[in-house]
Structure formats: C-alpha cells, structure tokens
CSV table of C-alpha atoms and ligand atoms in Angstrom, one decimal:
chain,number,residue,atom,x,y,z
A,169,UNK,CA,-70.3,12.3,177.0
A,170,UNK,CA,-71.3,15.0,174.6
A,171,UNK,CA,-74.6,15.3,176.3
A,172,UNK,CA,-73.1,15.5,179.8
A,173,UNK,CA,-70.6,18.1,178.5
A,174,UNK,CA,-73.4,20.1,177.1
A,175,UNK,CA,-75.3,19.8,180.3
A,176,UNK,CA,-72.4,20.9,182.3
A,177,UNK,CA,-71.8,23.8,179.9
A,178,UNK,CA,-75.5,24.6,180.2
A,179,UNK,CA,-75.2,24.4,184.0
A,180,UNK,CA,-72.3,26.7,183.9
A,181,UNK,CA,-74.0,29.1,181.7
A,182,UNK,CA,-77.1,28.6,183.8
A,183,UNK,CA,-75.1,29.6,186.9
A,184,UNK,CA,-73.7,32.5,185.2
A,185,UNK,CA,-76.9,33.5,183.7
A,186,UNK,CA,-78.6,33.2,187.1
A,187,UNK,CA,-76.3,35.7,188.6
A,188,UNK,CA,-76.6,37.9,185.6
A,189,UNK,CA,-80.4,37.6,185.7
A,190,UNK,CA,-80.6,38.4,189.3
A,191,UNK,CA,-78.6,41.6,188.7
A,192,UNK,CA,-80.7,42.5,185.8
A,193,UNK,CA,-83.9,41.7,187.7
A,194,UNK,CA,-82.9,44.1,190.5
A,195,UNK,CA,-81.9,46.8,188.0
A,196,UNK,CA,-85.1,46.4,186.0
A,197,UNK,CA,-87.2,46.4,189.2
A,198,UNK,CA,-85.6,49.6,190.3
A,199,UNK,CA,-86.0,51.1,186.9
A,200,UNK,CA,-89.7,50.1,186.8
A,201,UNK,CA,-90.5,51.8,190.1
A,202,UNK,CA,-88.7,54.9,188.9
A,203,UNK,CA,-90.3,55.0,185.5
A,204,UNK,CA,-93.7,53.9,186.6
A,205,UNK,CA,-95.8,57.1,186.7
A,206,UNK,CA,-97.2,57.9,190.1
A,207,UNK,CA,-101.0,57.4,189.9
A,208,UNK,CA,-102.6,60.8,189.6
A,209,UNK,CA,-105.4,59.9,192.0
A,210,UNK,CA,-102.8,60.2,194.8
A,211,UNK,CA,-102.6,63.9,194.1
A,212,UNK,CA,-104.8,66.3,196.0
A,213,UNK,CA,-105.8,69.6,194.4
A,214,UNK,CA,-107.4,72.4,196.5
A,215,UNK,CA,-108.0,76.1,196.4
A,216,UNK,CA,-105.9,78.3,198.8
A,217,UNK,CA,-107.4,81.6,199.7
A,218,UNK,CA,-104.8,84.2,200.5
A,219,UNK,CA,-104.8,88.0,201.1
A,220,UNK,CA,-102.5,90.5,199.6
A,221,UNK,CA,-100.8,90.8,203.0
A,222,UNK,CA,-100.3,87.0,203.1
A,223,UNK,CA,-98.3,87.2,199.9
A,224,UNK,CA,-96.4,90.3,200.8
A,225,UNK,CA,-95.4,89.2,204.4
A,226,UNK,CA,-94.0,85.9,203.2
A,227,UNK,CA,-95.0,84.2,206.4
A,228,UNK,CA,-95.8,80.5,206.2
A,229,UNK,CA,-99.5,80.0,205.6
A,230,UNK,CA,-101.4,77.2,207.4
A,231,UNK,CA,-103.1,74.8,205.0
A,232,UNK,CA,-105.7,72.4,206.4
A,233,UNK,CA,-107.0,69.5,204.5
A,234,UNK,CA,-108.1,65.9,204.8
A,235,UNK,CA,-105.6,63.3,203.7
A,236,UNK,CA,-105.6,59.5,203.3
A,237,UNK,CA,-103.0,58.3,205.8
A,238,UNK,CA,-101.8,54.8,206.6
A,239,UNK,CA,-104.1,53.5,209.4
A,240,UNK,CA,-102.1,53.4,212.7
A,241,UNK,CA,-104.2,50.7,214.3
A,242,UNK,CA,-103.4,48.0,211.7
A,243,UNK,CA,-100.2,49.7,210.4
A,244,UNK,CA,-101.8,49.8,207.0
A,245,UNK,CA,-102.4,46.0,206.8
A,246,UNK,CA,-106.1,46.3,206.6
A,247,UNK,CA,-107.7,42.9,207.0
A,248,UNK,CA,-110.4,42.9,209.7
A,249,UNK,CA,-109.4,46.3,211.0
A,250,UNK,CA,-112.6,48.2,211.8
A,251,UNK,CA,-110.8,51.5,212.2
A,252,UNK,CA,-110.1,51.7,208.5
A,253,UNK,CA,-112.8,49.3,207.2
A,254,UNK,CA,-110.0,46.9,206.2
A,255,UNK,CA,-108.5,49.3,203.6
A,256,UNK,CA,-105.4,50.1,205.7
A,257,UNK,CA,-106.0,53.8,205.0
A,258,UNK,CA,-107.9,56.4,206.8
A,259,UNK,CA,-109.0,60.0,206.1
A,260,UNK,CA,-107.2,62.2,208.6
A,261,UNK,CA,-107.3,66.0,209.1
A,262,UNK,CA,-103.9,67.4,208.3
A,263,UNK,CA,-102.4,70.8,208.8
A,264,UNK,CA,-99.2,72.0,207.1
A,265,UNK,CA,-97.3,75.3,206.8
A,266,UNK,CA,-96.6,76.5,203.3
A,267,UNK,CA,-94.4,79.3,202.2
A,268,UNK,CA,-95.6,80.7,198.9
A,269,UNK,CA,-93.2,82.2,196.3
A,270,UNK,CA,-93.1,86.0,196.6
A,271,UNK,CA,-94.2,86.7,193.1
A,272,UNK,CA,-97.2,84.4,193.1
A,273,UNK,CA,-100.2,85.4,191.0
A,274,UNK,CA,-103.9,84.7,190.9
A,275,UNK,CA,-104.7,81.2,189.7
A,276,UNK,CA,-101.1,79.9,190.0
A,277,UNK,CA,-100.7,76.2,190.9
A,278,UNK,CA,-98.2,75.5,193.7
A,279,UNK,CA,-96.9,72.0,194.1
A,280,UNK,CA,-96.2,70.7,197.6
A,281,UNK,CA,-94.2,67.5,197.0
A,282,UNK,CA,-95.2,64.4,198.9
A,283,UNK,CA,-98.2,65.9,200.8
A,284,UNK,CA,-100.7,64.0,198.7
A,285,UNK,CA,-102.4,60.6,199.5
A,286,UNK,CA,-100.4,57.5,200.3
A,287,UNK,CA,-100.9,54.1,198.7
A,288,UNK,CA,-100.1,50.6,199.9
A,289,UNK,CA,-96.8,50.6,197.9
A,290,UNK,CA,-95.6,53.5,200.1
A,291,UNK,CA,-95.9,56.0,197.3
A,292,UNK,CA,-97.1,59.5,198.1
A,293,UNK,CA,-98.9,61.9,195.8
A,294,UNK,CA,-98.4,65.7,195.8
A,295,UNK,CA,-100.6,68.5,197.0
A,296,UNK,CA,-101.5,71.1,194.5
A,297,UNK,CA,-102.7,74.5,195.8
A,298,UNK,CA,-104.4,76.8,193.4
A,299,UNK,CA,-103.9,80.4,194.6
A,300,UNK,CA,-107.1,82.5,195.0
A,301,UNK,CA,-106.4,86.0,196.1
A,302,UNK,CA,-109.3,87.3,198.2
A,303,UNK,CA,-108.8,90.7,199.6
A,304,UNK,CA,-111.2,93.3,201.0
A,305,UNK,CA,-108.8,96.2,200.6
A,306,UNK,CA,-107.0,95.6,197.3
A,307,UNK,CA,-108.0,94.7,193.8
A,308,UNK,CA,-105.2,92.6,192.3
A,309,UNK,CA,-103.9,92.6,188.8
A,310,UNK,CA,-100.6,90.7,188.6
A,311,UNK,CA,-98.2,92.6,190.8
A,312,UNK,CA,-100.3,95.8,190.5
A,313,UNK,CA,-102.8,96.8,193.2
A,314,UNK,CA,-105.7,99.1,193.2
A,315,UNK,CA,-107.1,100.6,196.4
A,316,UNK,CA,-110.1,103.0,196.9
A,317,UNK,CA,-109.4,106.3,198.6
A,318,UNK,CA,-112.4,108.1,199.9
A,319,UNK,CA,-112.5,111.9,199.8
A,320,UNK,CA,-115.3,114.5,200.5
A,321,UNK,CA,-116.7,116.8,197.8
A,322,UNK,CA,-114.8,119.9,199.1
A,323,UNK,CA,-111.5,117.8,199.0
A,324,UNK,CA,-112.3,116.7,195.5
A,325,UNK,CA,-112.8,120.3,194.4
A,326,UNK,CA,-110.0,122.0,196.3
A,327,UNK,CA,-107.5,119.2,196.5
A,328,UNK,CA,-106.1,117.7,199.6
A,329,UNK,CA,-103.4,115.7,201.3
A,330,UNK,CA,-104.2,112.2,202.5
A,331,UNK,CA,-102.3,109.7,204.6
A,332,UNK,CA,-102.9,106.2,203.3
A,333,UNK,CA,-101.9,102.8,204.4
A,334,UNK,CA,-99.9,100.7,201.9
A,335,UNK,CA,-98.1,97.3,202.1
A,336,UNK,CA,-94.8,99.2,202.3
A,337,UNK,CA,-96.0,101.5,205.2
A,338,UNK,CA,-98.0,104.7,205.6
A,339,UNK,CA,-97.5,107.4,203.0
A,340,UNK,CA,-98.9,110.8,202.3
A,341,UNK,CA,-100.4,111.5,198.9
A,342,UNK,CA,-101.4,114.8,197.3
A,343,UNK,CA,-104.7,114.7,195.6
A,344,UNK,CA,-104.8,117.6,193.1
A,345,UNK,CA,-107.7,120.0,192.9
A,346,UNK,CA,-110.7,119.1,190.7
A,347,UNK,CA,-110.2,115.4,191.0
A,348,UNK,CA,-113.2,113.3,189.9
A,349,UNK,CA,-114.5,110.0,191.3
A,350,UNK,CA,-112.9,107.0,189.5
A,351,UNK,CA,-109.6,108.9,188.7
A,352,UNK,CA,-106.5,107.0,189.8
A,353,UNK,CA,-103.2,108.2,191.1
A,354,UNK,CA,-100.4,105.8,190.2
A,355,UNK,CA,-98.0,105.2,193.1
A,356,UNK,CA,-94.9,103.6,191.7
A,357,UNK,CA,-93.3,100.5,193.3
A,358,UNK,CA,-95.9,100.2,196.1
A,359,UNK,CA,-97.5,97.0,194.9
A,360,UNK,CA,-96.6,93.3,195.2
A,361,UNK,CA,-93.2,91.8,194.2
A,362,UNK,CA,-92.7,91.5,190.5
A,363,UNK,CA,-91.2,88.6,188.6
A,364,UNK,CA,-87.6,89.5,187.9
A,365,UNK,CA,-87.4,92.0,190.7
A,366,UNK,CA,-88.9,95.3,191.9
A,367,UNK,CA,-92.5,95.9,192.7
A,368,UNK,CA,-95.7,96.6,190.9
A,369,UNK,CA,-97.7,99.8,191.3
A,370,UNK,CA,-100.4,100.9,193.6
A,371,UNK,CA,-103.3,102.7,192.0
A,372,UNK,CA,-105.1,105.0,194.4
A,373,UNK,CA,-108.6,105.1,193.0
A,374,UNK,CA,-110.5,108.2,194.1
A,375,UNK,CA,-114.0,107.8,195.4
A,376,UNK,CA,-116.0,110.9,196.4
A,377,UNK,CA,-118.2,110.1,199.4
A,378,UNK,CA,-120.8,112.4,200.8
A,379,UNK,CA,-120.5,112.6,204.6
A,380,UNK,CA,-123.5,111.1,206.4
A,381,UNK,CA,-123.9,113.8,209.0
A,382,UNK,CA,-124.1,117.1,207.1
A,383,UNK,CA,-124.9,120.1,209.2
A,384,UNK,CA,-127.6,122.6,208.3
A,385,UNK,CA,-124.9,125.1,207.6
A,386,UNK,CA,-123.2,122.8,205.1
A,387,UNK,CA,-126.5,122.1,203.3
A,388,UNK,CA,-127.1,125.9,203.1
A,389,UNK,CA,-123.7,126.3,201.5
A,390,UNK,CA,-124.4,123.5,199.0
A,391,UNK,CA,-127.6,125.3,198.1
A,392,UNK,CA,-125.7,128.5,197.5
A,393,UNK,CA,-123.3,126.6,195.2
A,394,UNK,CA,-126.2,125.0,193.4
A,395,UNK,CA,-127.8,128.5,192.8
A,396,UNK,CA,-124.6,129.9,191.4
B,566,LIG,ZN1,-106.7,49.8,209.9
C-alpha cells in the first residue's frame, strides 16, 4: 500500500515534473540559442575603397563580395549534391547597397548586420567593412581636407583670384601676393561633415607650376628678372 502510494505520488510528481521540465527545456533551449555566441567565422571582413565625394554625397555605395549561401539545388541538405560538393553551401557573388554614416573616418569599421556567411543552423554572420579613403583630389585628415591649387610664378608674386571646385560647390579664392609653394589657405567649413555637427576645413595648398609652353618673350623677361 505504502509502496503503491509512493508510486502514485511519484507518478503525480512525475507528471507534474514532466510538464515543468518541458517548459524549462523550451526556455533553456531558447536561452541557449540567444546566449550562444555566433561563431566568428561566419563574419566577413573586407576593405571598402571610397572617395571623398562618396562620403559627402551620402549615396548608397555598391559593395560586391563572395558569400557562402545555402545551396539552392539541394536546399542546403548537402548529401550527394554535386553543386555544393555535399556541403549544402556554395560561394555566390553578392552585391549589396550600403549607406555609410556621414561622419565616417579612415580605418573605421562599419558593421552590416546579417550579411555574413550562413551556417546549417540558419545563423548568419555580419559583414564588416573597413573604410579606406582613396582620393586623387583630396588628402584627408579626419573631416579636414587638403587640395593642391596650381598657380604660375607671376600669380605667386603678384597675387591672384582663383575659382576652385569644392565639395560644397565652386568658390573664388584670393591668393595674396608673394605666396610661396606649400603655403596653405584655410577655407573654413568646406570639408567633410564633422562628428557633432558642422564641417571640417578645406586647406588650399599652393603649388607653383611653371607653364610648359613658355614663349621666347616670357623667357627674355625671366632673364631680365634674373639679371636684376
Ligand atoms: Zn547542394
């Protein structure tokens, strides 16, 4: 009697426990998948070359890369699938559009969530883009820009007005007389967007260039200057 009672009690507890366990199991499983760190090898890291204009214009940039995608032929089941060599995954060329933050700087890492590789559990890694600013026109230092402005020797001596192209449109700058090569004119707020608002500066760096086709008369005048 005692034994049976105990057994029935156990069974009751068992039934109760069973329900409880099931609930717990579900919870713990959910918790596990949330806590389980995503394997880092699902992430893709690549360099993204951008120009100063790319950053300034804020237009989406096309990023092309190869990604491991679930094989469409075997729906990721693998097995004897020749398409993916039985792995269920295949390297596929991918193209996405990315909008960079406006105050991005050289070397910054941008995370594009869920654009990494997939695994058989359906998890997706992230795509990390390391920004590399490559620009023929501008030298970049944070939000400050430097651009070379070419002038002739007479312009350097006598001063001149020059129309120059900036990110913010065409402007006219006054180059004072007796300006040497390498000197910079700081043009405020004509650079890239700054963290916390406003813009960096544009430094117009003067470069004295000798015109290729000097006339005989010009050479004569230079000789006169040299003899002075
Ligand atoms: Zn396959």
